[in-house]
Tab-separated table of C-alpha atoms in Angstrom:
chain	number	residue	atom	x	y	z
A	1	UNK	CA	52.874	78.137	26.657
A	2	UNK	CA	55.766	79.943	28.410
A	3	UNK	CA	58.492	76.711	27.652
A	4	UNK	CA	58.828	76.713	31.658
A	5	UNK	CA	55.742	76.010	33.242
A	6	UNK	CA	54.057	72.593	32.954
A	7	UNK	CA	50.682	72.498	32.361
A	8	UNK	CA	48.197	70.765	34.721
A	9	UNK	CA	44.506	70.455	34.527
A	10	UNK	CA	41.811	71.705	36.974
A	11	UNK	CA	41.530	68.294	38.680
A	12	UNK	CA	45.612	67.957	38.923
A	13	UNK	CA	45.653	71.331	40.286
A	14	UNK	CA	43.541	70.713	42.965
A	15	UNK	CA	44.826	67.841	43.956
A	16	UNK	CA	48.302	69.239	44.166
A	17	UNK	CA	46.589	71.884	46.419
A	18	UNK	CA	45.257	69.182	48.331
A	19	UNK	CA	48.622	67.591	48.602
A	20	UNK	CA	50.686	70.103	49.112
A	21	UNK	CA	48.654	71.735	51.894
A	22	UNK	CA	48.718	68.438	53.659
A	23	UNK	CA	52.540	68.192	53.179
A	24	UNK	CA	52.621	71.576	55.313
A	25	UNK	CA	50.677	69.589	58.787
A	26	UNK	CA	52.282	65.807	57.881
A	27	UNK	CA	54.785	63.792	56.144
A	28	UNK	CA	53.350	62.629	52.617
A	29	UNK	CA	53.083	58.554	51.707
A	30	UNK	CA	55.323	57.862	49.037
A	31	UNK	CA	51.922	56.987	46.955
A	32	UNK	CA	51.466	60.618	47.539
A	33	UNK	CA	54.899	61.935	46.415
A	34	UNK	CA	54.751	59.897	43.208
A	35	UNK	CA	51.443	60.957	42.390
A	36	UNK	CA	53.064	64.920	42.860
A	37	UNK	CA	56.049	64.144	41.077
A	38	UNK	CA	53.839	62.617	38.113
A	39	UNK	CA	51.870	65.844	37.540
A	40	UNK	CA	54.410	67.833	37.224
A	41	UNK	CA	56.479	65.532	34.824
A	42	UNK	CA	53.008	65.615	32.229
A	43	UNK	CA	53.746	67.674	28.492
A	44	UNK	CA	49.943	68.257	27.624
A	45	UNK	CA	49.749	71.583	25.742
A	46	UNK	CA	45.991	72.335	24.115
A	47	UNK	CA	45.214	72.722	20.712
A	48	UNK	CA	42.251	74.742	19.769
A	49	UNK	CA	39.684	76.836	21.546
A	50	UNK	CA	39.389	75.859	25.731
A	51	UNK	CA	37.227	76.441	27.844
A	52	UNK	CA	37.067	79.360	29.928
A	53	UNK	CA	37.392	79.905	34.096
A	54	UNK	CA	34.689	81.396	35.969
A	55	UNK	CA	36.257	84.130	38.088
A	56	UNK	CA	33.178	85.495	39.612
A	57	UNK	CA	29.479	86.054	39.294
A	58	UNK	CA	28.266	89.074	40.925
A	59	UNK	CA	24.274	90.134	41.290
A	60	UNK	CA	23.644	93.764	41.620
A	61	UNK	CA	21.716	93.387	44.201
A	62	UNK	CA	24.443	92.145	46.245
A	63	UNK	CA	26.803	94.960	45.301
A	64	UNK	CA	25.713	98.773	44.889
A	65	UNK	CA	28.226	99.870	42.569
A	66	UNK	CA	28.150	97.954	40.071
A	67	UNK	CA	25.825	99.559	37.943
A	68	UNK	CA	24.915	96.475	35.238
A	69	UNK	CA	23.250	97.959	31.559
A	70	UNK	CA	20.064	98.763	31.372
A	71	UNK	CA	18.073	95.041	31.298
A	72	UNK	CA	20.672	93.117	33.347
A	73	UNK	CA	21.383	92.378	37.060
A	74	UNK	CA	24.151	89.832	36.963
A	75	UNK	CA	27.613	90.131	35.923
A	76	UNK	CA	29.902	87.167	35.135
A	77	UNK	CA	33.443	87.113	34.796
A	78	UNK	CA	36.073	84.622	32.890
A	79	UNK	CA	39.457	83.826	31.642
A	80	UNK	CA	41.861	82.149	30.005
A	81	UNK	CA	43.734	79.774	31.958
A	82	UNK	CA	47.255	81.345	30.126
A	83	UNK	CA	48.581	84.272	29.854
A	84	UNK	CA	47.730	87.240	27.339
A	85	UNK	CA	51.039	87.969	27.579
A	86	UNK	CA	51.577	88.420	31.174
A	87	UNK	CA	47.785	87.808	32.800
A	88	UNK	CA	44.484	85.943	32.008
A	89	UNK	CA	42.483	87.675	28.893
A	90	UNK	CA	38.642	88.067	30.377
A	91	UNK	CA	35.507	87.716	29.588
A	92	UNK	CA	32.177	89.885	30.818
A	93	UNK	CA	28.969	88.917	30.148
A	94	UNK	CA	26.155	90.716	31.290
A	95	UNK	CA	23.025	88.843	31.830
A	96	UNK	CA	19.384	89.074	33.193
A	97	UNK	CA	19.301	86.967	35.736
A	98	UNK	CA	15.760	85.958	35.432
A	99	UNK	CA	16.547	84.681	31.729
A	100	UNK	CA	19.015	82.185	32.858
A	101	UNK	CA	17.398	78.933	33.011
A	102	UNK	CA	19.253	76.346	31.513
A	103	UNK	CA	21.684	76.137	33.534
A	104	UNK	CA	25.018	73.101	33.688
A	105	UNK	CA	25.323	70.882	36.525
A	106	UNK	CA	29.152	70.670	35.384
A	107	UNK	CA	29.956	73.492	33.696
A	108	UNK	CA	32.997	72.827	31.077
A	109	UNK	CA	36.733	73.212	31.732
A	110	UNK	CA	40.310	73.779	29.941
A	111	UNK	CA	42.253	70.547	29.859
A	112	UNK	CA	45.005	72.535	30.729
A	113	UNK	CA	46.243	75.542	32.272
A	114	UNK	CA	49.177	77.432	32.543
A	115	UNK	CA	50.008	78.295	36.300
A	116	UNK	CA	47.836	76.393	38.925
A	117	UNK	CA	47.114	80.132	40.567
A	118	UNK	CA	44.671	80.850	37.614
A	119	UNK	CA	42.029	78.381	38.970
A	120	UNK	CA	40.010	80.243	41.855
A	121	UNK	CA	38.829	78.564	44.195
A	122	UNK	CA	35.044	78.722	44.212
A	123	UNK	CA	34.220	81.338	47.746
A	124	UNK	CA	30.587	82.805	48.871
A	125	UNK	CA	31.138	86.486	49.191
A	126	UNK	CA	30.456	89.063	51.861
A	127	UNK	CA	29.956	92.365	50.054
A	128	UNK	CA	31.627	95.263	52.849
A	129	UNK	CA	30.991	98.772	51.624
A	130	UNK	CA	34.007	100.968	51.879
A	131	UNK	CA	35.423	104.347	50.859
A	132	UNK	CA	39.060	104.419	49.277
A	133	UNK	CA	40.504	107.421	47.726
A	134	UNK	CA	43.147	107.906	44.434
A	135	UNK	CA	46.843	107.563	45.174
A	136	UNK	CA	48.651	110.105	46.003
A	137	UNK	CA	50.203	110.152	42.201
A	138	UNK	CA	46.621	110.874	40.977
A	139	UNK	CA	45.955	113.880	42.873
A	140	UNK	CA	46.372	117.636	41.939
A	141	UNK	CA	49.533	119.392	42.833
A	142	UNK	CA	47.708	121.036	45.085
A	143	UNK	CA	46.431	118.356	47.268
A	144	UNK	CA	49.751	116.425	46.835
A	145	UNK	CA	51.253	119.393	48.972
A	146	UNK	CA	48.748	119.340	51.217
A	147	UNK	CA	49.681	115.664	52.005
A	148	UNK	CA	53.005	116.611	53.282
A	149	UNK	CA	51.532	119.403	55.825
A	150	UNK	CA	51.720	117.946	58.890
A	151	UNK	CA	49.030	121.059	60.353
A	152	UNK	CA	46.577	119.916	57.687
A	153	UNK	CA	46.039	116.560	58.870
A	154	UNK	CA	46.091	117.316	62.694
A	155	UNK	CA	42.328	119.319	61.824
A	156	UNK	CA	40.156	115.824	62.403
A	157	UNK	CA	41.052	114.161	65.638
A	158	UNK	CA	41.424	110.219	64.116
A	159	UNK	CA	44.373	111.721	61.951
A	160	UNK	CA	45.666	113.219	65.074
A	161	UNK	CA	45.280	110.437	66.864
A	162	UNK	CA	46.778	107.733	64.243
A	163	UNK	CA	49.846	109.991	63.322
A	164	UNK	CA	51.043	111.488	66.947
A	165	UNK	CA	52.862	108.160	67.456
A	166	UNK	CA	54.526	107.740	64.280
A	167	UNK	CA	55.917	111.405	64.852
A	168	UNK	CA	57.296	110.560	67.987
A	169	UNK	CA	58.851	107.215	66.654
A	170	UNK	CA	60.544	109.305	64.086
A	171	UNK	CA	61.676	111.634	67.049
A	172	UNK	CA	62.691	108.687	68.796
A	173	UNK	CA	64.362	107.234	65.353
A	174	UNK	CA	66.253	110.478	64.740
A	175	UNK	CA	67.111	111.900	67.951
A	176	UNK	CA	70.405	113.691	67.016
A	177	UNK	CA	68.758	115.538	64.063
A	178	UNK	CA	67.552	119.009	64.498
A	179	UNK	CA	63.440	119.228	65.006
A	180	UNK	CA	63.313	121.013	61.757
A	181	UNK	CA	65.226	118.047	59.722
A	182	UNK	CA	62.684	115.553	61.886
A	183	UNK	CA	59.437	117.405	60.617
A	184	UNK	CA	61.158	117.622	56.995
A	185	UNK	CA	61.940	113.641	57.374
A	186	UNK	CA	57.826	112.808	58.586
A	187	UNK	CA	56.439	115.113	55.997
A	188	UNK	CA	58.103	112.949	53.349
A	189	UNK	CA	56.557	110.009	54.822
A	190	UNK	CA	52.934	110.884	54.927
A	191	UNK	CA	51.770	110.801	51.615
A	192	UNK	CA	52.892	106.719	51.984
A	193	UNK	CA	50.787	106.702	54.894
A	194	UNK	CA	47.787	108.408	53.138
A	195	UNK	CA	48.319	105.754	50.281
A	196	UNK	CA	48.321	102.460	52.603
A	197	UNK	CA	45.628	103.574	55.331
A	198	UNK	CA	43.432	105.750	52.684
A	199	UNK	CA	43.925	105.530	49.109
A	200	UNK	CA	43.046	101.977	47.073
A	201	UNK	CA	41.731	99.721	49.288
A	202	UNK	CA	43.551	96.482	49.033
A	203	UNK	CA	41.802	92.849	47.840
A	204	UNK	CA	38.746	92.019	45.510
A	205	UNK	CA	36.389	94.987	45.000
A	206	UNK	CA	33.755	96.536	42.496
A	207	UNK	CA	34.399	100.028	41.700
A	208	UNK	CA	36.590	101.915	43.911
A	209	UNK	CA	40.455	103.473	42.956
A	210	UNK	CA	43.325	101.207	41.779
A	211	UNK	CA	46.654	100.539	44.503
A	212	UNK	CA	49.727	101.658	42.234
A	213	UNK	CA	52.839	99.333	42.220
A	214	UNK	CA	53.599	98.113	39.094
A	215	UNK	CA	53.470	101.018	37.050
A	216	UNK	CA	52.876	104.609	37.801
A	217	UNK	CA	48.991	105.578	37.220
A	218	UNK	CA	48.449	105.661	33.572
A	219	UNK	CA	45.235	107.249	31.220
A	220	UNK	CA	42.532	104.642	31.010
A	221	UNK	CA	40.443	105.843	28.458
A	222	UNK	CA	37.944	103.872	25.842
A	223	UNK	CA	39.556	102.099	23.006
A	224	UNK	CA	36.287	102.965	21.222
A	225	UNK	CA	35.366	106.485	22.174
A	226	UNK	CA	38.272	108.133	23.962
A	227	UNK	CA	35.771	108.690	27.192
A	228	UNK	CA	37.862	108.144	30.285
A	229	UNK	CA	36.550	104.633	32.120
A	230	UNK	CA	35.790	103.355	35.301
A	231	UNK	CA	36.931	101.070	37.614
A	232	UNK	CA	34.574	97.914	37.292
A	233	UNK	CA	36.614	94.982	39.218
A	234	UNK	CA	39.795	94.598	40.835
A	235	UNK	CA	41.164	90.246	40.533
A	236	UNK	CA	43.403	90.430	43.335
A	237	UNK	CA	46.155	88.537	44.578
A	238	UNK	CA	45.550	89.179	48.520
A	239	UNK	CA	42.619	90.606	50.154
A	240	UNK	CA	44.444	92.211	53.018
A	241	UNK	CA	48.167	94.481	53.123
A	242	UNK	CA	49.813	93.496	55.331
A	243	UNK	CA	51.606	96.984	55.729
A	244	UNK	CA	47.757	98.848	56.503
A	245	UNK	CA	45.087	98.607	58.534
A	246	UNK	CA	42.962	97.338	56.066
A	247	UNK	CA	41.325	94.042	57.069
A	248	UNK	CA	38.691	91.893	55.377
A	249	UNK	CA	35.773	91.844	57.747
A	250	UNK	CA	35.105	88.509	58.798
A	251	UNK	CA	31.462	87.276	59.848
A	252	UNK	CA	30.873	86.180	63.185
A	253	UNK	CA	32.399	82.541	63.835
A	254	UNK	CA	33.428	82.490	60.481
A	255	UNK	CA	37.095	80.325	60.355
A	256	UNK	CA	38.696	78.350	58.312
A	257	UNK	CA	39.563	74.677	58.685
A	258	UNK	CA	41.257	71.477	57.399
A	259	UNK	CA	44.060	71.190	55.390
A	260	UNK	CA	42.701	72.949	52.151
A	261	UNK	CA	42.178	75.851	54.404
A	262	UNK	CA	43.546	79.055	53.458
A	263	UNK	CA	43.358	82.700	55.848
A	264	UNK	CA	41.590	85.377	55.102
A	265	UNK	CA	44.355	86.863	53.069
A	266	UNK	CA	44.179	84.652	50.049
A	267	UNK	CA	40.843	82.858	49.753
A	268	UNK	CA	40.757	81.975	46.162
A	269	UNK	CA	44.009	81.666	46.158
A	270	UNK	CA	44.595	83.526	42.741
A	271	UNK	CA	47.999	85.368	41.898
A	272	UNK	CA	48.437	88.018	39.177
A	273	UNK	CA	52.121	87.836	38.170
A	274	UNK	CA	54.311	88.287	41.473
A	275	UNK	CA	51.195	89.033	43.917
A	276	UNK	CA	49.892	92.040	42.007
A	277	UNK	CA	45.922	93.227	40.764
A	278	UNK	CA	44.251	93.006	37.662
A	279	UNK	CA	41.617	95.725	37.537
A	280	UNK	CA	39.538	95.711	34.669
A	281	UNK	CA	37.674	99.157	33.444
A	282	UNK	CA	34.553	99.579	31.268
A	283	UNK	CA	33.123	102.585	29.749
A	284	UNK	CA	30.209	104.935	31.080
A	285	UNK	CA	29.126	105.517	27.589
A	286	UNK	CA	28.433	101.961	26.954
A	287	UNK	CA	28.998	98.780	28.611
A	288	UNK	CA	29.422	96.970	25.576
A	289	UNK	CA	32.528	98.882	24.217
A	290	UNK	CA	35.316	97.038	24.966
A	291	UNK	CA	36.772	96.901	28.192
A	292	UNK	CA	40.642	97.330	29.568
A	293	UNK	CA	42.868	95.398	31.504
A	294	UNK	CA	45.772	96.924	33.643
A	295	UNK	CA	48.325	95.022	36.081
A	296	UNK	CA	49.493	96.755	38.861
């Protein structure tokens, strides 16, 4: 424990969900506000190994890049309900879908957790195929210099198209600096373009290149073998950015009601630290070497 945070147990957690997303569209009963106040004034701390916390279950079938060992098709995810020291510590089990047959009707919880954001709430998933590419940080010197040439991204016409009118609000913004100092002032700005609209598409994905914020990019290489890993899953806090056009894509008259309901933007309504990723990384050489976890 953390000596700040009071521990609550899956069932108190979602019921102060419950509560406090009903406190947001009416007034609580004082039965209500008592029953709050109680869980947080509870001092249970575990002893002894817990239970784990499905995070998700994905079948490759569903998702093309997963790429599962040879003799499995389903990957499952859990973790800790505290922190290891400053996220969840997972789990990955790779099964054969087929071969699981005994199967809970309740599977087992922690009596406890530390922060109420480390219980996701259970969501079906949509798989969307998308491309993202490395931040801007990751790339060559070469191609880092190529994001600041404003000529270079005018050759497709979408660039062209997305860009002209962020030039000429920077015109607009900066209208007693010489055009020179303008185009010096844009050029600086585009690689943060590239890296909201292009690189590390924000939210819960397989695969794909990691958003940046935290920490600069660091080496993520085997523990085992030295080879360099791959991205496997991003946990993440919010599914869209708010500062880019990426959007979840939504299926037809899919929307979200009552007062549990959460947007788009958070569905399981998981946070890493202060509303950052964890992206875990396995190794090509073998899925069973240990994998990494980064927060950014």
């Amino acid at each position: 424990m953390d000596g700040f945070n009071t521990p609550l147990s899956p069932a108190d957690v979602r019921r102060r969900r419950h509560l406090l997303a009903a406190e947001r569209v009416r007034s609580l009963t004082e039965e209500e506000q008592q029953d709050l106040m109680s869980m947080d004034a509870r001092d249970e701390v575990p002893e002894g190994p817990i239970a784990m916390l499905p995070v998700a279950q994905l079948y490759a079938r569903d998702i093309p890049d997963l790429h599962p060992p040879q003799g499995a098709d389903l990957l499952q995810v859990l973790w800790c309900p505290f922190d290891h020291p400053i996220m969840p510590r997972t789990a990955l089990f790779w099964r054969d879908a087929a071969s699981v047959t005994d199967i809970l009707t309740t599977p087992p919880e922690p009596p406890a957790m530390q922060f109420h954001d480390y219980l996701p709430k259970p969501c079906l998933l949509h798989p969307e195929q998308v491309t993202d590419y490395p931040d801007h940080l990751e790339l060559s010197k070469e191609l880092r210099d190529r994001l600041t040439d404003w000529n270079a991204w005018q050759v497709t016409d979408a660039a062209n198209a997305a860009l002209s009118p962020v030039q000429a609000s920077f015109d607009r913004a900066y209208p007693s600096e010489p055009p020179e100092a303008r185009e010096r002032r844009f050029s600086s700005y585009l690689p943060l373009y590239y890296d909201n609209e292009l690189a590390g598409a924000p939210g819960w994905k397989v695969g794909g290149w990691p958003r940046w914020g935290a920490t600069d990019p660091c080496p993520r290489t085997c523990p085992e073998c030295g080879h360099a890993m791959d991205a496997l899953l991003t946990i993440a806090t919010f599914e869209g950015n708010a500062d880019s056009g990426w959007r979840p894509y939504e299926p037809s008259g899919h929307q979200s009601t009552g007062p549990d309901a959460y947007g788009p933007r958070q569905p399981t309504e998981v946070q890493i630290g202060s509303g950052y990723d964890q992206q875990l990384y396995v190794c090509p050489a073998s899925r069973h070497h240990r994998h990494l976890e980064l927060m950014h």
